[in-house]
PDB file of C-alpha atoms in Angstrom:
ATOM      1  CA  MET A 832      21.549  39.652 -34.025  1.00 38.00           C
ATOM      2  CA  SER A 833      18.550  39.812 -31.670  1.00 34.00           C
ATOM      3  CA  ARG A 834      16.838  42.279 -34.033  1.00 37.00           C
ATOM      4  CA  TRP A 835      16.970  39.613 -36.785  1.00 36.00           C
ATOM      5  CA  VAL A 836      15.571  36.996 -34.446  1.00 34.00           C
ATOM      6  CA  ALA A 837      12.744  39.323 -33.396  1.00 34.00           C
ATOM      7  CA  THR A 838      12.007  40.198 -37.039  1.00 33.00           C
ATOM      8  CA  GLY A 839      11.987  36.503 -37.962  1.00 36.00           C
ATOM      9  CA  ALA A 840       9.610  35.724 -35.091  1.00 34.00           C
ATOM     10  CA  LEU A 841       7.328  38.571 -36.152  1.00 34.00           C
ATOM     11  CA  LEU A 842       7.280  37.376 -39.756  1.00 36.00           C
ATOM     12  CA  ALA A 843       6.633  33.792 -38.640  1.00 37.00           C
ATOM     13  CA  GLY A 844       3.689  35.047 -36.587  1.00 38.00           C
ATOM     14  CA  LEU A 845       2.327  36.956 -39.560  1.00 36.00           C
ATOM     15  CA  MET A 846       2.598  33.900 -41.787  1.00 38.00           C
ATOM     16  CA  VAL A 847       0.629  31.803 -39.307  1.00 37.00           C
ATOM     17  CA  THR A 848      -2.173  34.341 -38.998  1.00 38.00           C
ATOM     18  CA  GLU A 849      -2.504  34.714 -42.778  1.00 42.00           C
ATOM     19  CA  VAL A 850      -3.315  31.057 -43.402  1.00 44.00           C
ATOM     20  CA  VAL A 851      -7.092  31.679 -43.514  1.00 48.00           C
ATOM     21  CA  MET A 852      -8.468  29.679 -46.414  1.00 58.00           C
ATOM     22  CA  ALA A 853     -11.307  30.333 -48.824  1.00 68.00           C
ATOM     23  CA  LEU A 854     -14.529  28.422 -48.261  1.00 83.00           C
ATOM     24  CA  PRO A 855     -16.846  27.180 -50.999  1.00 86.00           C
ATOM     25  CA  ALA A 856     -19.570  29.707 -51.907  1.00 83.00           C
ATOM     26  CA  GLU A 857     -22.213  27.562 -50.162  1.00 85.00           C
ATOM     27  CA  LEU A 858     -20.532  28.373 -46.847  1.00 91.00           C
ATOM     28  CA  ALA A 859     -20.295  32.154 -47.343  1.00 89.00           C
ATOM     29  CA  ASN A 860     -22.115  32.839 -44.052  1.00 91.00           C
ATOM     30  CA  LEU A 861     -19.306  31.229 -42.035  1.00 96.00           C
ATOM     31  CA  ARG A 862     -16.368  33.205 -40.626  1.00 96.00           C
ATOM     32  CA  PRO A 863     -13.067  32.024 -39.103  1.00 96.00           C
ATOM     33  CA  LEU A 864     -13.182  31.335 -35.378  1.00 97.00           C
ATOM     34  CA  GLY A 865      -9.697  29.949 -34.865  1.00 97.00           C
ATOM     35  CA  GLN A 866      -6.760  28.376 -36.645  1.00 96.00           C
ATOM     36  CA  GLY A 867      -3.611  26.414 -36.016  1.00 97.00           C
ATOM     37  CA  ASN A 868      -1.534  23.635 -37.487  1.00 96.00           C
ATOM     38  CA  LEU A 869      -0.876  20.007 -36.776  1.00 95.00           C
ATOM     39  CA  ARG A 870       2.662  18.706 -36.551  1.00 91.00           C
ATOM     40  CA  TRP A 871       3.690  15.095 -36.124  1.00 83.00           C
ATOM     41  CA  PHE A 872       7.210  14.509 -34.834  1.00 83.00           C
ATOM     42  CA  GLY A 873       8.087  18.040 -35.917  1.00 84.00           C
ATOM     43  CA  PHE A 874       6.746  17.663 -39.460  1.00 91.00           C
ATOM     44  CA  LYS A 875       3.868  19.961 -40.362  1.00 95.00           C
ATOM     45  CA  LEU A 876       0.924  17.962 -41.727  1.00 95.00           C
ATOM     46  CA  TYR A 877      -1.642  20.708 -42.261  1.00 97.00           C
ATOM     47  CA  ASP A 878      -3.007  24.116 -41.352  1.00 98.00           C
ATOM     48  CA  ALA A 879      -6.516  24.043 -39.927  1.00 98.00           C
ATOM     49  CA  THR A 880      -9.204  26.716 -39.684  1.00 97.00           C
ATOM     50  CA  LEU A 881     -12.555  26.348 -37.921  1.00 98.00           C
ATOM     51  CA  TYR A 882     -15.409  28.446 -39.317  1.00 97.00           C
ATOM     52  CA  THR A 883     -18.654  29.226 -37.497  1.00 97.00           C
ATOM     53  CA  GLN A 884     -21.616  31.497 -38.148  1.00 95.00           C
ATOM     54  CA  GLN A 885     -20.297  35.066 -37.911  1.00 92.00           C
ATOM     55  CA  GLY A 886     -17.205  33.643 -36.152  1.00 93.00           C
ATOM     56  CA  GLN A 887     -19.248  33.007 -32.984  1.00 95.00           C
ATOM     57  CA  SER A 888     -18.132  30.488 -30.401  1.00 95.00           C
ATOM     58  CA  PHE A 889     -18.376  26.869 -31.483  1.00 97.00           C
ATOM     59  CA  ASP A 890     -21.664  25.062 -30.844  1.00 96.00           C
ATOM     60  CA  TRP A 891     -22.587  21.631 -32.215  1.00 95.00           C
ATOM     61  CA  ALA A 892     -26.133  22.941 -32.780  1.00 95.00           C
ATOM     62  CA  ARG A 893     -24.985  25.585 -35.302  1.00 96.00           C
ATOM     63  CA  PRO A 894     -23.468  25.020 -38.758  1.00 96.00           C
ATOM     64  CA  PHE A 895     -19.669  25.013 -38.923  1.00 98.00           C
ATOM     65  CA  ALA A 896     -16.836  23.993 -41.224  1.00 98.00           C
ATOM     66  CA  LEU A 897     -13.284  22.799 -40.753  1.00 98.00           C
ATOM     67  CA  SER A 898     -10.696  23.478 -43.441  1.00 98.00           C
ATOM     68  CA  LEU A 899      -7.420  21.560 -43.667  1.00 98.00           C
ATOM     69  CA  ARG A 900      -4.676  22.768 -46.035  1.00 98.00           C
ATOM     70  CA  TYR A 901      -2.107  20.009 -46.379  1.00 98.00           C
ATOM     71  CA  ALA A 902       1.623  20.684 -46.124  1.00 97.00           C
ATOM     72  CA  ARG A 903       2.595  17.364 -47.713  1.00 96.00           C
ATOM     73  CA  ASP A 904       1.309  14.659 -50.019  1.00 97.00           C
ATOM     74  CA  ILE A 905      -0.794  12.045 -48.206  1.00 97.00           C
ATOM     75  CA  PRO A 906      -2.738   9.180 -49.816  1.00 98.00           C
ATOM     76  CA  SER A 907      -6.469   8.994 -49.192  1.00 98.00           C
ATOM     77  CA  VAL A 908      -6.207   5.539 -47.618  1.00 98.00           C
ATOM     78  CA  LYS A 909      -3.824   6.917 -44.961  1.00 97.00           C
ATOM     79  CA  ILE A 910      -6.106   9.845 -44.113  1.00 97.00           C
ATOM     80  CA  VAL A 911      -9.158   7.565 -43.928  1.00 98.00           C
ATOM     81  CA  ASP A 912      -7.363   4.924 -41.820  1.00 97.00           C
ATOM     82  CA  ILE A 913      -6.105   7.490 -39.308  1.00 95.00           C
ATOM     83  CA  SER A 914      -9.525   9.167 -39.183  1.00 96.00           C
ATOM     84  CA  LEU A 915     -11.222   5.841 -38.431  1.00 97.00           C
ATOM     85  CA  GLU A 916      -8.626   5.025 -35.755  1.00 95.00           C
ATOM     86  CA  GLU A 917      -9.308   8.346 -34.093  1.00 95.00           C
ATOM     87  CA  MET A 918     -13.069   7.942 -34.481  1.00 95.00           C
ATOM     88  CA  GLN A 919     -12.766   4.570 -32.739  1.00 94.00           C
ATOM     89  CA  ARG A 920     -11.724   6.468 -29.593  1.00 92.00           C
ATOM     90  CA  TYR A 921     -15.066   8.293 -29.670  1.00 92.00           C
ATOM     91  CA  GLY A 922     -17.300   5.286 -30.129  1.00 87.00           C
ATOM     92  CA  LEU A 923     -17.293   4.366 -33.808  1.00 88.00           C
ATOM     93  CA  PRO A 924     -20.034   1.711 -33.957  1.00 90.00           C
ATOM     94  CA  GLU A 925     -18.490  -1.513 -35.279  1.00 90.00           C
ATOM     95  CA  ASN A 926     -21.552  -2.162 -37.468  1.00 93.00           C
ATOM     96  CA  ARG A 927     -20.908   1.162 -39.290  1.00 94.00           C
ATOM     97  CA  ARG A 928     -17.149   0.840 -39.801  1.00 94.00           C
ATOM     98  CA  THR A 929     -17.460  -0.408 -43.403  1.00 96.00           C
ATOM     99  CA  SER A 930     -20.042   2.170 -44.480  1.00 96.00           C
ATOM    100  CA  TRP A 931     -18.127   4.997 -42.800  1.00 97.00           C
ATOM    101  CA  ARG A 932     -14.891   3.868 -44.483  1.00 97.00           C
ATOM    102  CA  GLU A 933     -16.671   3.908 -47.857  1.00 97.00           C
ATOM    103  CA  ALA A 934     -18.155   7.370 -47.222  1.00 97.00           C
ATOM    104  CA  LEU A 935     -14.825   8.868 -46.121  1.00 98.00           C
ATOM    105  CA  THR A 936     -12.944   7.220 -48.990  1.00 98.00           C
ATOM    106  CA  ALA A 937     -15.389   8.778 -51.466  1.00 97.00           C
ATOM    107  CA  ALA A 938     -15.110  12.169 -49.726  1.00 97.00           C
ATOM    108  CA  ILE A 939     -11.360  12.427 -49.201  1.00 98.00           C
ATOM    109  CA  PRO A 940      -9.086  11.930 -52.224  1.00 98.00           C
ATOM    110  CA  ASP A 941      -5.303  11.698 -52.183  1.00 98.00           C
ATOM    111  CA  VAL A 942      -3.943  15.111 -51.236  1.00 98.00           C
ATOM    112  CA  ARG A 943      -0.872  16.903 -52.485  1.00 98.00           C
ATOM    113  CA  GLN A 944       1.000  19.685 -50.772  1.00 98.00           C
ATOM    114  CA  GLY A 945      -1.213  22.801 -50.855  1.00 97.00           C
ATOM    115  CA  ASP A 946      -4.497  20.912 -51.345  1.00 98.00           C
ATOM    116  CA  GLU A 947      -7.438  21.858 -49.161  1.00 97.00           C
ATOM    117  CA  ILE A 948     -10.156  19.608 -47.770  1.00 98.00           C
ATOM    118  CA  VAL A 949     -13.202  21.301 -46.216  1.00 98.00           C
ATOM    119  CA  GLY A 950     -15.747  19.419 -44.141  1.00 98.00           C
ATOM    120  CA  ALA A 951     -18.971  21.179 -43.123  1.00 98.00           C
ATOM    121  CA  PHE A 952     -21.756  20.086 -40.788  1.00 97.00           C
ATOM    122  CA  ASP A 953     -25.216  21.638 -40.592  1.00 95.00           C
ATOM    123  CA  GLY A 954     -26.658  19.345 -37.910  1.00 93.00           C
ATOM    124  CA  ASN A 955     -27.840  16.732 -40.399  1.00 92.00           C
ATOM    125  CA  SER A 956     -25.453  16.433 -43.340  1.00 94.00           C
ATOM    126  CA  LEU A 957     -21.704  16.261 -43.560  1.00 97.00           C
ATOM    127  CA  ARG A 958     -20.389  17.792 -46.793  1.00 97.00           C
ATOM    128  CA  PHE A 959     -16.857  17.658 -48.170  1.00 98.00           C
ATOM    129  CA  TRP A 960     -14.959  19.709 -50.751  1.00 97.00           C
ATOM    130  CA  HIS A 961     -11.509  19.151 -52.212  1.00 97.00           C
ATOM    131  CA  ASN A 962      -9.886  22.327 -53.558  1.00 96.00           C
ATOM    132  CA  GLY A 963     -13.302  23.993 -53.758  1.00 95.00           C
ATOM    133  CA  ARG A 964     -15.063  21.143 -55.578  1.00 96.00           C
ATOM    134  CA  PRO A 965     -17.733  19.081 -53.805  1.00 97.00           C
ATOM    135  CA  THR A 966     -16.725  15.458 -53.302  1.00 97.00           C
ATOM    136  CA  ARG A 967     -19.406  13.899 -51.114  1.00 97.00           C
ATOM    137  CA  THR A 968     -22.437  14.602 -48.926  1.00 97.00           C
ATOM    138  CA  VAL A 969     -23.170  12.142 -46.143  1.00 96.00           C
ATOM    139  CA  ASP A 970     -26.534  12.255 -44.376  1.00 96.00           C
ATOM    140  CA  ASP A 971     -25.334  10.708 -41.129  1.00 96.00           C
ATOM    141  CA  PRO A 972     -25.168  13.067 -38.130  1.00 96.00           C
ATOM    142  CA  LEU A 973     -23.455  10.408 -36.002  1.00 95.00           C
ATOM    143  CA  LEU A 974     -20.643  10.026 -38.534  1.00 96.00           C
ATOM    144  CA  ALA A 975     -20.278  13.815 -38.724  1.00 97.00           C
ATOM    145  CA  ARG A 976     -20.089  14.307 -34.959  1.00 96.00           C
ATOM    146  CA  THR A 977     -17.701  11.396 -34.510  1.00 96.00           C
ATOM    147  CA  PHE A 978     -15.491  12.652 -37.349  1.00 97.00           C
ATOM    148  CA  PHE A 979     -15.270  16.243 -36.064  1.00 98.00           C
ATOM    149  CA  ARG A 980     -14.590  15.065 -32.519  1.00 97.00           C
ATOM    150  CA  ILE A 981     -11.076  14.239 -33.777  1.00 97.00           C
ATOM    151  CA  TRP A 982     -10.370  17.988 -33.592  1.00 97.00           C
ATOM    152  CA  LEU A 983     -13.100  19.400 -31.361  1.00 97.00           C
ATOM    153  CA  ASP A 984     -13.494  16.932 -28.491  1.00 97.00           C
ATOM    154  CA  PRO A 985     -11.881  17.777 -25.130  1.00 96.00           C
ATOM    155  CA  ALA A 986     -10.056  14.416 -25.365  1.00 95.00           C
ATOM    156  CA  SER A 987      -8.514  15.266 -28.774  1.00 96.00           C
ATOM    157  CA  ARG A 988      -4.971  13.978 -29.265  1.00 94.00           C
ATOM    158  CA  ALA A 989      -4.107  17.488 -30.445  1.00 95.00           C
ATOM    159  CA  PRO A 990      -5.231  19.629 -27.489  1.00 96.00           C
ATOM    160  CA  ALA A 991      -3.182  22.680 -28.525  1.00 95.00           C
ATOM    161  CA  LEU A 992      -4.739  22.649 -31.995  1.00 97.00           C
ATOM    162  CA  ARG A 993      -8.208  22.216 -30.483  1.00 97.00           C
ATOM    163  CA  GLU A 994      -7.627  25.224 -28.235  1.00 97.00           C
ATOM    164  CA  GLN A 995      -6.490  27.304 -31.215  1.00 97.00           C
ATOM    165  CA  LEU A 996      -9.456  26.243 -33.350  1.00 98.00           C
ATOM    166  CA  LEU A 997     -11.932  27.045 -30.603  1.00 97.00           C
ATOM    167  CA  ASN A 998     -10.083  30.313 -29.964  1.00 92.00           C
ATOM    168  CA  ALA A 999     -10.009  29.341 -26.287  1.00 76.00           C
ATOM    169  CA  ARG A1000      -8.709  31.948 -23.916  1.00 55.00           C
ATOM    170  CA  GLY A1001      -6.888  30.975 -20.721  1.00 41.00           C
TER     171      GLY A1001
END
């Protein structure tokens, strides 16, 4: 019986490490740095992969991308609302709430199980893709930094995922 458990654990580990997603051609110079998944009350919401230049350590000053492959159907309005709630923790300026909601709503459509959303930041522009198709470019570095802080800030509500994305070691 323990052989089956060990084999199952090995296969589960292999499945997790093979989640690396394909980036749009415009981001071909980026390589995976780390990956993990987000679960909420035991339910898997998505697999996430952070891409950096040549897979180097994360640095806000260098281009990077975050890919989310959804494990369930989620309406755009829910994703946008939760994103804005999280961004509020990092100083979402009240006078930009409406414009940021509009930008994120245009960038993030309803997702179905298996859909992928990629967000990329080059220091100036935040670009989004849904299943490999561009959805929106936003020229607002403050929005981009505040948005990505949801996953990359030390105060993230998902510290284990953050550690996996940043490929942090001990």
